[in-house]
mmCIF file of C-alpha atoms and ligand atoms in Angstrom:
data_model
loop_
_atom_site.group_PDB
_atom_site.id
_atom_site.type_symbol
_atom_site.label_atom_id
_atom_site.label_comp_id
_atom_site.label_asym_id
_atom_site.label_seq_id
_atom_site.Cartn_x
_atom_site.Cartn_y
_atom_site.Cartn_z
ATOM 1 C CA UNK A 1 -116.247 -62.200 -11.302
ATOM 2 C CA UNK A 2 -114.702 -58.658 -10.717
ATOM 3 C CA UNK A 3 -116.749 -55.975 -9.651
ATOM 4 C CA UNK A 4 -116.481 -52.625 -11.233
ATOM 5 C CA UNK A 5 -114.570 -51.331 -8.188
ATOM 6 C CA UNK A 6 -112.039 -54.412 -8.348
ATOM 7 C CA UNK A 7 -111.375 -53.733 -11.801
ATOM 8 C CA UNK A 8 -110.760 -50.272 -11.396
ATOM 9 C CA UNK A 9 -108.524 -50.990 -8.262
ATOM 10 C CA UNK A 10 -106.523 -53.593 -10.735
ATOM 11 C CA UNK A 11 -106.079 -51.302 -13.240
ATOM 12 C CA UNK A 12 -104.610 -48.448 -10.760
ATOM 13 C CA UNK A 13 -102.026 -51.541 -9.665
ATOM 14 C CA UNK A 14 -101.538 -52.673 -13.543
ATOM 15 C CA UNK A 15 -100.386 -48.842 -13.708
ATOM 16 C CA UNK A 16 -97.984 -48.823 -11.416
ATOM 17 C CA UNK A 17 -99.707 -46.476 -8.795
ATOM 18 C CA UNK A 18 -99.459 -46.392 -5.213
ATOM 19 C CA UNK A 19 -102.391 -47.621 -3.246
ATOM 20 C CA UNK A 20 -102.903 -45.089 -0.143
ATOM 21 C CA UNK A 21 -104.992 -45.978 3.297
ATOM 22 C CA UNK A 22 -107.670 -43.669 2.514
ATOM 23 C CA UNK A 23 -108.449 -45.492 -1.046
ATOM 24 C CA UNK A 24 -110.782 -48.050 -1.636
ATOM 25 C CA UNK A 25 -109.598 -51.655 -1.719
ATOM 26 C CA UNK A 26 -110.755 -54.881 -1.496
ATOM 27 C CA UNK A 27 -110.989 -56.280 1.809
ATOM 28 C CA UNK A 28 -108.690 -59.308 0.598
ATOM 29 C CA UNK A 29 -106.141 -56.767 -0.169
ATOM 30 C CA UNK A 30 -106.536 -55.432 3.002
ATOM 31 C CA UNK A 31 -106.489 -58.552 5.015
ATOM 32 C CA UNK A 32 -103.390 -59.617 3.167
ATOM 33 C CA UNK A 33 -101.650 -56.870 4.095
ATOM 34 C CA UNK A 34 -102.471 -56.823 7.083
ATOM 35 C CA UNK A 35 -101.408 -60.488 7.737
ATOM 36 C CA UNK A 36 -98.045 -59.649 5.670
ATOM 37 C CA UNK A 37 -96.973 -56.529 7.316
ATOM 38 C CA UNK A 38 -98.197 -57.560 10.731
ATOM 39 C CA UNK A 39 -96.196 -60.942 10.480
ATOM 40 C CA UNK A 40 -92.942 -58.770 8.952
ATOM 41 C CA UNK A 41 -93.541 -56.168 12.027
ATOM 42 C CA UNK A 42 -93.361 -59.316 14.224
ATOM 43 C CA UNK A 43 -90.254 -60.764 12.975
ATOM 44 C CA UNK A 44 -88.678 -57.715 13.591
ATOM 45 C CA UNK A 45 -89.430 -57.763 17.391
ATOM 46 C CA UNK A 46 -89.094 -61.488 18.084
ATOM 47 C CA UNK A 47 -86.116 -60.707 15.819
ATOM 48 C CA UNK A 48 -84.213 -59.083 18.751
ATOM 49 C CA UNK A 49 -83.947 -61.842 21.150
ATOM 50 C CA UNK A 50 -81.635 -64.028 19.161
ATOM 51 C CA UNK A 51 -79.150 -61.411 19.041
ATOM 52 C CA UNK A 52 -80.044 -59.527 22.275
ATOM 53 C CA UNK A 53 -79.243 -62.820 23.598
ATOM 54 C CA UNK A 54 -75.159 -62.128 22.873
ATOM 55 C CA UNK A 55 -75.038 -58.356 23.971
ATOM 56 C CA UNK A 56 -73.767 -58.864 27.188
ATOM 57 C CA UNK A 57 -70.976 -61.356 25.936
ATOM 58 C CA UNK A 58 -69.946 -59.105 22.628
ATOM 59 C CA UNK A 59 -66.203 -59.849 22.920
ATOM 60 C CA UNK A 60 -65.506 -56.246 22.350
ATOM 61 C CA UNK A 61 -66.541 -52.805 23.827
ATOM 62 C CA UNK A 62 -66.773 -51.817 19.913
ATOM 63 C CA UNK A 63 -68.653 -55.319 19.271
ATOM 64 C CA UNK A 64 -71.202 -54.551 22.146
ATOM 65 C CA UNK A 65 -71.997 -51.070 20.915
ATOM 66 C CA UNK A 66 -72.105 -52.156 17.506
ATOM 67 C CA UNK A 67 -74.883 -55.221 18.358
ATOM 68 C CA UNK A 68 -76.693 -52.814 20.800
ATOM 69 C CA UNK A 69 -77.545 -50.292 17.668
ATOM 70 C CA UNK A 70 -78.001 -53.091 15.360
ATOM 71 C CA UNK A 71 -80.996 -54.309 18.099
ATOM 72 C CA UNK A 72 -82.079 -51.213 18.295
ATOM 73 C CA UNK A 73 -82.501 -50.777 14.873
ATOM 74 C CA UNK A 74 -84.669 -53.805 14.578
ATOM 75 C CA UNK A 75 -86.838 -52.561 17.358
ATOM 76 C CA UNK A 76 -87.459 -49.274 15.142
ATOM 77 C CA UNK A 77 -88.464 -51.285 12.041
ATOM 78 C CA UNK A 78 -90.884 -52.976 13.896
ATOM 79 C CA UNK A 79 -92.282 -49.682 15.067
ATOM 80 C CA UNK A 80 -92.459 -48.472 11.354
ATOM 81 C CA UNK A 81 -94.138 -51.821 10.418
ATOM 82 C CA UNK A 82 -96.631 -51.519 13.189
ATOM 83 C CA UNK A 83 -97.478 -48.192 12.055
ATOM 84 C CA UNK A 84 -97.649 -49.212 8.287
ATOM 85 C CA UNK A 85 -99.979 -51.939 9.336
ATOM 86 C CA UNK A 86 -101.878 -49.468 11.304
ATOM 87 C CA UNK A 87 -102.618 -47.179 8.436
ATOM 88 C CA UNK A 88 -105.115 -50.487 7.440
ATOM 89 C CA UNK A 89 -107.504 -50.048 10.303
ATOM 90 C CA UNK A 90 -105.981 -52.599 12.902
ATOM 91 C CA UNK A 91 -104.343 -51.418 16.209
ATOM 92 C CA UNK A 92 -100.840 -52.311 17.152
ATOM 93 C CA UNK A 93 -102.569 -53.766 20.414
ATOM 94 C CA UNK A 94 -104.820 -56.031 18.435
ATOM 95 C CA UNK A 95 -101.778 -57.184 16.380
ATOM 96 C CA UNK A 96 -99.821 -57.834 19.465
ATOM 97 C CA UNK A 97 -102.340 -59.991 20.941
ATOM 98 C CA UNK A 98 -102.627 -61.861 17.779
ATOM 99 C CA UNK A 99 -99.253 -62.975 17.821
ATOM 100 C CA UNK A 100 -98.857 -63.832 21.837
ATOM 101 C CA UNK A 101 -102.426 -66.019 21.391
ATOM 102 C CA UNK A 102 -100.258 -67.832 18.905
ATOM 103 C CA UNK A 103 -102.583 -66.495 15.981
ATOM 104 C CA UNK A 104 -100.084 -64.527 14.010
ATOM 105 C CA UNK A 105 -96.568 -65.644 12.482
ATOM 106 C CA UNK A 106 -93.003 -64.393 13.002
ATOM 107 C CA UNK A 107 -90.510 -65.447 10.666
ATOM 108 C CA UNK A 108 -89.488 -69.220 10.907
ATOM 109 C CA UNK A 109 -85.708 -68.299 11.284
ATOM 110 C CA UNK A 110 -86.075 -66.687 14.819
ATOM 111 C CA UNK A 111 -86.818 -70.189 16.285
ATOM 112 C CA UNK A 112 -83.300 -71.313 16.212
ATOM 113 C CA UNK A 113 -80.699 -70.718 19.122
ATOM 114 C CA UNK A 114 -77.604 -68.610 18.579
ATOM 115 C CA UNK A 115 -75.250 -71.020 20.536
ATOM 116 C CA UNK A 116 -71.597 -68.997 19.732
ATOM 117 C CA UNK A 117 -70.445 -65.707 18.727
ATOM 118 C CA UNK A 118 -69.944 -66.982 15.744
ATOM 119 C CA UNK A 119 -73.483 -67.121 15.374
ATOM 120 C CA UNK A 120 -74.196 -63.423 15.566
ATOM 121 C CA UNK A 121 -71.702 -63.206 12.117
ATOM 122 C CA UNK A 122 -74.125 -65.742 10.406
ATOM 123 C CA UNK A 123 -77.331 -63.768 11.476
ATOM 124 C CA UNK A 124 -76.070 -60.659 10.126
ATOM 125 C CA UNK A 125 -74.341 -61.858 6.801
ATOM 126 C CA UNK A 126 -77.373 -64.855 6.334
ATOM 127 C CA UNK A 127 -80.387 -63.812 7.804
ATOM 128 C CA UNK A 128 -79.988 -59.885 7.123
ATOM 129 C CA UNK A 129 -78.565 -60.855 3.759
ATOM 130 C CA UNK A 130 -81.858 -63.011 3.097
ATOM 131 C CA UNK A 131 -84.090 -60.713 4.584
ATOM 132 C CA UNK A 132 -82.534 -57.692 2.129
ATOM 133 C CA UNK A 133 -83.073 -59.802 -0.533
ATOM 134 C CA UNK A 134 -86.936 -60.059 0.185
ATOM 135 C CA UNK A 135 -86.750 -56.382 1.338
ATOM 136 C CA UNK A 136 -85.272 -54.378 -1.594
ATOM 137 C CA UNK A 137 -87.888 -55.497 -4.533
ATOM 138 C CA UNK A 138 -90.378 -54.761 -1.512
ATOM 139 C CA UNK A 139 -89.606 -51.043 -1.605
ATOM 140 C CA UNK A 140 -91.919 -50.972 -5.013
ATOM 141 C CA UNK A 141 -94.919 -53.158 -3.340
ATOM 142 C CA UNK A 142 -98.254 -51.338 -4.230
ATOM 143 C CA UNK A 143 -98.937 -50.342 -0.974
ATOM 144 C CA UNK A 144 -97.482 -46.591 -0.103
ATOM 145 C CA UNK A 145 -97.194 -46.870 3.601
ATOM 146 C CA UNK A 146 -95.211 -50.567 3.345
ATOM 147 C CA UNK A 147 -93.238 -49.246 0.415
ATOM 148 C CA UNK A 148 -91.668 -46.233 2.552
ATOM 149 C CA UNK A 149 -91.046 -48.326 5.470
ATOM 150 C CA UNK A 150 -88.941 -50.726 3.338
ATOM 151 C CA UNK A 151 -86.835 -47.727 1.851
ATOM 152 C CA UNK A 152 -85.770 -46.607 5.105
ATOM 153 C CA UNK A 153 -85.300 -50.181 6.598
ATOM 154 C CA UNK A 154 -83.336 -51.433 3.587
ATOM 155 C CA UNK A 155 -80.828 -48.538 4.116
ATOM 156 C CA UNK A 156 -80.458 -49.782 7.752
ATOM 157 C CA UNK A 157 -80.392 -53.809 7.119
ATOM 158 C CA UNK A 158 -77.201 -53.341 4.587
ATOM 159 C CA UNK A 159 -75.231 -51.934 7.561
ATOM 160 C CA UNK A 160 -76.524 -54.881 9.451
ATOM 161 C CA UNK A 161 -75.351 -57.324 6.655
ATOM 162 C CA UNK A 162 -71.789 -55.934 6.385
ATOM 163 C CA UNK A 163 -71.263 -56.145 10.187
ATOM 164 C CA UNK A 164 -72.213 -59.841 10.422
ATOM 165 C CA UNK A 165 -70.127 -60.356 7.260
ATOM 166 C CA UNK A 166 -67.459 -58.249 9.110
ATOM 167 C CA UNK A 167 -67.407 -60.830 12.128
ATOM 168 C CA UNK A 168 -67.707 -63.658 9.791
ATOM 169 C CA UNK A 169 -64.022 -62.685 8.319
ATOM 170 C CA UNK A 170 -62.827 -61.899 11.743
ATOM 171 C CA UNK A 171 -63.535 -65.541 12.715
ATOM 172 C CA UNK A 172 -62.945 -67.492 9.331
ATOM 173 C CA UNK A 173 -59.896 -65.991 9.268
ATOM 174 C CA UNK A 174 -58.892 -66.148 12.857
ATOM 175 C CA UNK A 175 -57.286 -69.334 15.015
ATOM 176 C CA UNK A 176 -58.498 -72.731 13.780
ATOM 177 C CA UNK A 177 -60.870 -72.772 16.869
ATOM 178 C CA UNK A 178 -62.610 -69.415 15.438
ATOM 179 C CA UNK A 179 -62.469 -70.620 11.849
ATOM 180 C CA UNK A 180 -63.995 -73.793 13.025
ATOM 181 C CA UNK A 181 -66.979 -71.962 14.962
ATOM 182 C CA UNK A 182 -67.629 -69.982 11.414
ATOM 183 C CA UNK A 183 -67.851 -72.922 9.643
ATOM 184 C CA UNK A 184 -70.302 -74.513 12.524
ATOM 185 C CA UNK A 185 -72.309 -71.570 12.430
ATOM 186 C CA UNK A 186 -72.875 -71.555 8.488
ATOM 187 C CA UNK A 187 -73.513 -75.594 9.046
ATOM 188 C CA UNK A 188 -76.723 -74.298 11.375
ATOM 189 C CA UNK A 189 -77.800 -71.128 9.602
ATOM 190 C CA UNK A 190 -77.850 -72.290 5.714
ATOM 191 C CA UNK A 191 -80.870 -74.346 5.703
ATOM 192 C CA UNK A 192 -83.026 -72.081 8.192
ATOM 193 C CA UNK A 193 -81.856 -69.049 5.790
ATOM 194 C CA UNK A 194 -83.279 -70.716 2.745
ATOM 195 C CA UNK A 195 -86.673 -71.433 4.630
ATOM 196 C CA UNK A 196 -87.241 -67.383 5.446
ATOM 197 C CA UNK A 197 -88.260 -66.729 1.832
ATOM 198 C CA UNK A 198 -91.126 -69.323 2.205
ATOM 199 C CA UNK A 199 -92.039 -72.451 1.059
ATOM 200 C CA UNK A 200 -91.650 -73.469 -2.634
ATOM 201 C CA UNK A 201 -93.480 -71.909 -5.289
ATOM 202 C CA UNK A 202 -96.077 -74.902 -5.601
ATOM 203 C CA UNK A 203 -96.730 -74.594 -1.701
ATOM 204 C CA UNK A 204 -96.815 -70.899 -1.763
ATOM 205 C CA UNK A 205 -100.587 -70.427 -1.275
ATOM 206 C CA UNK A 206 -100.406 -66.285 -1.359
ATOM 207 C CA UNK A 207 -98.375 -65.757 -4.133
ATOM 208 C CA UNK A 208 -100.270 -65.658 -6.931
ATOM 209 C CA UNK A 209 -102.842 -62.891 -5.762
ATOM 210 C CA UNK A 210 -99.883 -61.300 -4.263
ATOM 211 C CA UNK A 211 -98.088 -60.924 -7.238
ATOM 212 C CA UNK A 212 -101.450 -59.733 -9.320
ATOM 213 C CA UNK A 213 -101.686 -57.277 -6.445
ATOM 214 C CA UNK A 214 -97.982 -56.174 -6.199
ATOM 215 C CA UNK A 215 -98.098 -57.124 -2.299
ATOM 216 C CA UNK A 216 -95.098 -59.621 -3.623
ATOM 217 C CA UNK A 217 -92.788 -58.554 -6.649
ATOM 218 C CA UNK A 218 -90.885 -61.671 -6.927
ATOM 219 C CA UNK A 219 -91.832 -65.300 -5.819
ATOM 220 C CA UNK A 220 -90.205 -67.147 -3.014
ATOM 221 C CA UNK A 221 -88.045 -69.310 -5.073
ATOM 222 C CA UNK A 222 -86.603 -66.577 -7.579
ATOM 223 C CA UNK A 223 -85.317 -65.162 -4.550
ATOM 224 C CA UNK A 224 -84.270 -67.764 -2.767
ATOM 225 C CA UNK A 225 -82.124 -68.322 -5.812
ATOM 226 C CA UNK A 226 -80.907 -64.872 -5.805
ATOM 227 C CA UNK A 227 -79.694 -65.272 -2.168
ATOM 228 C CA UNK A 228 -77.768 -68.638 -3.088
ATOM 229 C CA UNK A 229 -76.068 -67.160 -6.439
ATOM 230 C CA UNK A 230 -75.237 -63.879 -3.979
ATOM 231 C CA UNK A 231 -73.920 -65.960 -0.929
ATOM 232 C CA UNK A 232 -71.912 -68.960 -2.235
ATOM 233 C CA UNK A 233 -69.128 -66.714 -3.466
ATOM 234 C CA UNK A 234 -69.214 -64.499 -0.288
ATOM 235 C CA UNK A 235 -68.810 -68.245 1.495
ATOM 236 C CA UNK A 236 -65.393 -69.035 -0.653
ATOM 237 C CA UNK A 237 -64.171 -65.507 -0.193
ATOM 238 C CA UNK A 238 -64.397 -66.395 3.701
ATOM 239 C CA UNK A 239 -63.164 -69.839 2.957
ATOM 240 C CA UNK A 240 -66.108 -71.513 4.304
ATOM 241 C CA UNK A 241 -67.958 -74.798 2.942
ATOM 242 C CA UNK A 242 -71.539 -74.248 2.203
ATOM 243 C CA UNK A 243 -73.248 -77.618 3.514
ATOM 244 C CA UNK A 244 -74.626 -79.150 0.615
ATOM 245 C CA UNK A 245 -72.852 -81.441 -1.283
ATOM 246 C CA UNK A 246 -75.195 -80.960 -4.266
ATOM 247 C CA UNK A 247 -74.467 -77.327 -4.816
ATOM 248 C CA UNK A 248 -73.211 -76.913 -8.131
ATOM 249 C CA UNK A 249 -72.874 -73.870 -11.037
ATOM 250 C CA UNK A 250 -75.332 -74.539 -13.801
ATOM 251 C CA UNK A 251 -73.805 -72.694 -16.592
ATOM 252 C CA UNK A 252 -77.224 -72.953 -18.750
ATOM 253 C CA UNK A 253 -79.419 -71.260 -15.934
ATOM 254 C CA UNK A 254 -76.354 -68.736 -14.796
ATOM 255 C CA UNK A 255 -77.235 -70.132 -11.351
ATOM 256 C CA UNK A 256 -76.420 -72.742 -8.821
ATOM 257 C CA UNK A 257 -78.078 -76.338 -8.557
ATOM 258 C CA UNK A 258 -78.713 -76.455 -4.774
ATOM 259 C CA UNK A 259 -80.339 -78.509 -2.408
ATOM 260 C CA UNK A 260 -83.901 -77.876 -0.572
ATOM 261 C CA UNK A 261 -84.159 -77.290 3.041
ATOM 262 C CA UNK A 262 -86.143 -80.075 4.795
ATOM 263 C CA UNK A 263 -89.614 -78.910 4.259
ATOM 264 C CA UNK A 264 -90.927 -80.599 7.200
ATOM 265 C CA UNK A 265 -88.875 -79.069 9.354
ATOM 266 C CA UNK A 266 -90.143 -75.906 8.035
ATOM 267 C CA UNK A 267 -93.494 -77.002 8.600
ATOM 268 C CA UNK A 268 -93.048 -77.990 11.780
ATOM 269 C CA UNK A 269 -91.633 -74.944 13.381
ATOM 270 C CA UNK A 270 -94.422 -72.999 11.821
ATOM 271 C CA UNK A 271 -96.521 -74.980 13.748
ATOM 272 C CA UNK A 272 -94.978 -73.926 17.020
ATOM 273 C CA UNK A 273 -92.478 -77.094 17.031
ATOM 274 C CA UNK A 274 -88.860 -75.489 16.207
ATOM 275 C CA UNK A 275 -86.351 -75.316 18.870
ATOM 276 C CA UNK A 276 -86.723 -71.963 20.165
ATOM 277 C CA UNK A 277 -90.827 -71.381 19.848
ATOM 278 C CA UNK A 278 -92.038 -71.241 23.241
ATOM 279 C CA UNK A 279 -88.751 -69.592 24.406
ATOM 280 C CA UNK A 280 -89.393 -66.457 22.022
ATOM 281 C CA UNK A 281 -93.063 -66.513 22.770
ATOM 282 C CA UNK A 282 -92.738 -66.423 26.460
ATOM 283 C CA UNK A 283 -90.002 -63.732 26.412
ATOM 284 C CA UNK A 284 -92.153 -61.594 24.240
ATOM 285 C CA UNK A 285 -95.552 -62.225 26.358
ATOM 286 C CA UNK A 286 -93.376 -61.840 29.653
ATOM 287 C CA UNK A 287 -91.974 -58.365 28.244
ATOM 288 C CA UNK A 288 -95.494 -57.099 27.468
ATOM 289 C CA UNK A 289 -96.833 -57.740 30.894
ATOM 290 C CA UNK A 290 -93.713 -56.515 32.555
ATOM 291 C CA UNK A 291 -94.186 -53.199 30.459
ATOM 292 C CA UNK A 292 -97.865 -52.739 31.617
ATOM 293 C CA UNK A 293 -97.166 -50.327 33.995
ATOM 294 C CA UNK A 294 -95.375 -47.930 31.765
ATOM 295 C CA UNK A 295 -98.522 -48.023 29.264
ATOM 296 C CA UNK A 296 -100.897 -47.487 32.017
ATOM 297 C CA UNK A 297 -98.928 -44.739 33.328
ATOM 298 C CA UNK A 298 -98.561 -43.010 29.832
ATOM 299 C CA UNK A 299 -102.262 -43.608 29.156
ATOM 300 C CA UNK A 300 -103.184 -42.034 32.636
ATOM 301 C CA UNK A 301 -100.952 -39.259 31.961
ATOM 302 C CA UNK A 302 -102.513 -38.649 28.448
ATOM 303 C CA UNK A 303 -105.963 -38.965 29.548
ATOM 304 C CA UNK A 304 -105.126 -36.250 32.391
ATOM 305 C CA UNK A 305 -103.745 -33.628 29.884
ATOM 306 C CA UNK A 306 -106.686 -34.098 27.543
ATOM 307 C CA UNK A 307 -109.044 -33.219 30.556
ATOM 308 C CA UNK A 308 -106.819 -29.987 31.351
ATOM 309 C CA UNK A 309 -106.846 -29.009 27.639
ATOM 310 C CA UNK A 310 -110.669 -29.217 27.332
ATOM 311 C CA UNK A 311 -111.352 -27.845 30.790
HETATM 312 N N1 FAQ B 401 -91.671 -67.720 8.614
HETATM 313 O O1 FAQ B 401 -98.155 -68.518 0.756
HETATM 314 P P1 FAQ B 401 -96.790 -67.998 1.395
HETATM 315 C C1 FAQ B 401 -86.545 -59.508 9.597
HETATM 316 C C2 FAQ B 401 -95.988 -68.454 5.910
HETATM 317 S S1 FAQ B 401 -86.696 -60.113 8.062
HETATM 318 C C3 FAQ B 401 -92.992 -68.684 9.093
HETATM 319 O O2 FAQ B 401 -95.552 -67.981 0.388
HETATM 320 P P2 FAQ B 401 -96.255 -65.349 1.786
HETATM 321 C C4 FAQ B 401 -85.509 -59.017 9.500
HETATM 322 C C5 FAQ B 401 -97.013 -67.608 5.254
HETATM 323 O O3 FAQ B 401 -97.349 -66.547 6.443
HETATM 324 C C6 FAQ B 401 -88.114 -61.561 8.256
HETATM 325 N N2 FAQ B 401 -93.967 -67.902 8.316
HETATM 326 O O4 FAQ B 401 -96.802 -66.974 2.085
HETATM 327 C C7 FAQ B 401 -84.456 -59.268 10.453
HETATM 328 C C8 FAQ B 401 -98.035 -68.349 5.051
HETATM 329 O O5 FAQ B 401 -99.263 -68.542 6.246
HETATM 330 P P3 FAQ B 401 -100.213 -67.915 6.675
HETATM 331 C C9 FAQ B 401 -89.505 -60.935 8.102
HETATM 332 C C10 FAQ B 401 -93.989 -68.045 6.980
HETATM 333 O O6 FAQ B 401 -96.814 -64.316 2.696
HETATM 334 C C11 FAQ B 401 -83.202 -59.548 10.529
HETATM 335 C C12 FAQ B 401 -97.968 -69.507 5.060
HETATM 336 O O7 FAQ B 401 -96.376 -69.988 5.324
HETATM 337 N N3 FAQ B 401 -89.498 -60.664 6.373
HETATM 338 O O8 FAQ B 401 -87.427 -59.945 10.410
HETATM 339 C C13 FAQ B 401 -92.483 -68.164 6.177
HETATM 340 O O9 FAQ B 401 -96.713 -65.022 0.344
HETATM 341 C C14 FAQ B 401 -82.419 -59.959 11.282
HETATM 342 C C15 FAQ B 401 -98.003 -69.953 3.371
HETATM 343 O O10 FAQ B 401 -96.425 -69.494 2.630
HETATM 344 C C16 FAQ B 401 -90.844 -60.414 6.139
HETATM 345 O O11 FAQ B 401 -91.720 -61.084 6.904
HETATM 346 C C17 FAQ B 401 -91.375 -67.731 7.287
HETATM 347 N N4 FAQ B 401 -90.179 -68.038 6.718
HETATM 348 O O12 FAQ B 401 -94.801 -65.417 1.505
HETATM 349 C C18 FAQ B 401 -84.524 -59.106 12.080
HETATM 350 C C19 FAQ B 401 -90.792 -60.008 4.786
HETATM 351 N N5 FAQ B 401 -92.293 -68.359 5.014
HETATM 352 O O13 FAQ B 401 -99.679 -66.190 6.643
HETATM 353 C C20 FAQ B 401 -84.087 -59.190 12.867
HETATM 354 C C21 FAQ B 401 -92.447 -59.686 4.307
HETATM 355 C C22 FAQ B 401 -94.058 -68.254 4.770
HETATM 356 O O14 FAQ B 401 -101.059 -68.157 5.706
HETATM 357 C C23 FAQ B 401 -82.683 -59.754 12.749
HETATM 358 N N6 FAQ B 401 -92.571 -60.990 3.891
HETATM 359 N N7 FAQ B 401 -94.887 -68.582 5.691
HETATM 360 O O15 FAQ B 401 -100.881 -68.528 7.807
HETATM 361 C C24 FAQ B 401 -92.625 -61.407 2.747
HETATM 362 O O16 FAQ B 401 -92.321 -61.286 2.043
HETATM 363 C C25 FAQ B 401 -93.964 -63.098 2.510
HETATM 364 O O17 FAQ B 401 -94.514 -62.787 3.683
HETATM 365 C C26 FAQ B 401 -93.091 -64.221 2.747
HETATM 366 C C27 FAQ B 401 -94.033 -65.135 2.774
HETATM 367 C C28 FAQ B 401 -91.979 -64.301 1.537
HETATM 368 C C29 FAQ B 401 -91.886 -64.596 4.079
#
């Protein structure tokens, strides 16, 4: 049974109005947004680790500069998103504490290792490709600060995707050994990328409510299908093979039939049992602890300035 306030809120959503931080909102709407935006912010920050791993080993100075810029962009995305979450009444410190305590998630994809330089191509091509597929519709999400953060993030993400594809072109069109590395990277990143869209619609607990609040615009399976349809021709262009022997064009649905990822692997990764979960979380906790003196110094300086101003 909806209250009068809830009904009026739903009507605003249905009319396509943006909800702003000072507007009345149901507690569930606030909570869902804090969960999703917070998880998204954490993903950007943790997502720096697999690529950061290759900054010192990029094959040329140009590649190094480009990768450095991309990884810095992810940090920026994390910060816009933490700010968007803060407008809902939670602090960045609280969110980070929840992440470090294992009580908040970040995207499953960042629990896989980047073993070769071709993996950096695959991350840009597939992981940023999947991220954009999910984030373009989120520009129209109902919560104003989230939707505005998405507009800027999407512009930068498309550059990221192009740089990844450019690496793949070089590798796939290079020596037989480089081509083999590109194929190997696609083999390992294909299914984890499909998992980024979340569980199948049948298993998605939040989709129905999030879609009626227009926090989400599409279902997980809709976006996964669009991603496959967009990416398969790109793999063909690269001369690479998508590691799915069930993959087949389906004229009737005007899209590809494809194999589902191994969902038991997905749920294991969510539980903390993926190949790099421990390493990623340890790296974030260490960075937080090592940075304590900087935060303390800034706070001490801010306190002194306040005293000086009010004296
Ligand atoms: N990983 O009911 P649903 C990036 C959880 S892009 C981990 O379907 P929902 C850019 C879900 O939280 C990656 N957990 O959930 C970049 C829920 O558990 P909970 C980040 C997942 O929220 C590129 C449970 O499963 N993008 O970082 C995943 O309606 C390269 C049930 O699922 C975003 O976060 C997963 N893949 O739909 C950076 C986009 N999927 O919370 C660096 C915004 C599901 O109840 C380098 N988020 N779960 O304990 C969304 O659009 C949605 O949250 C979905 C999930 C679609 C991810």
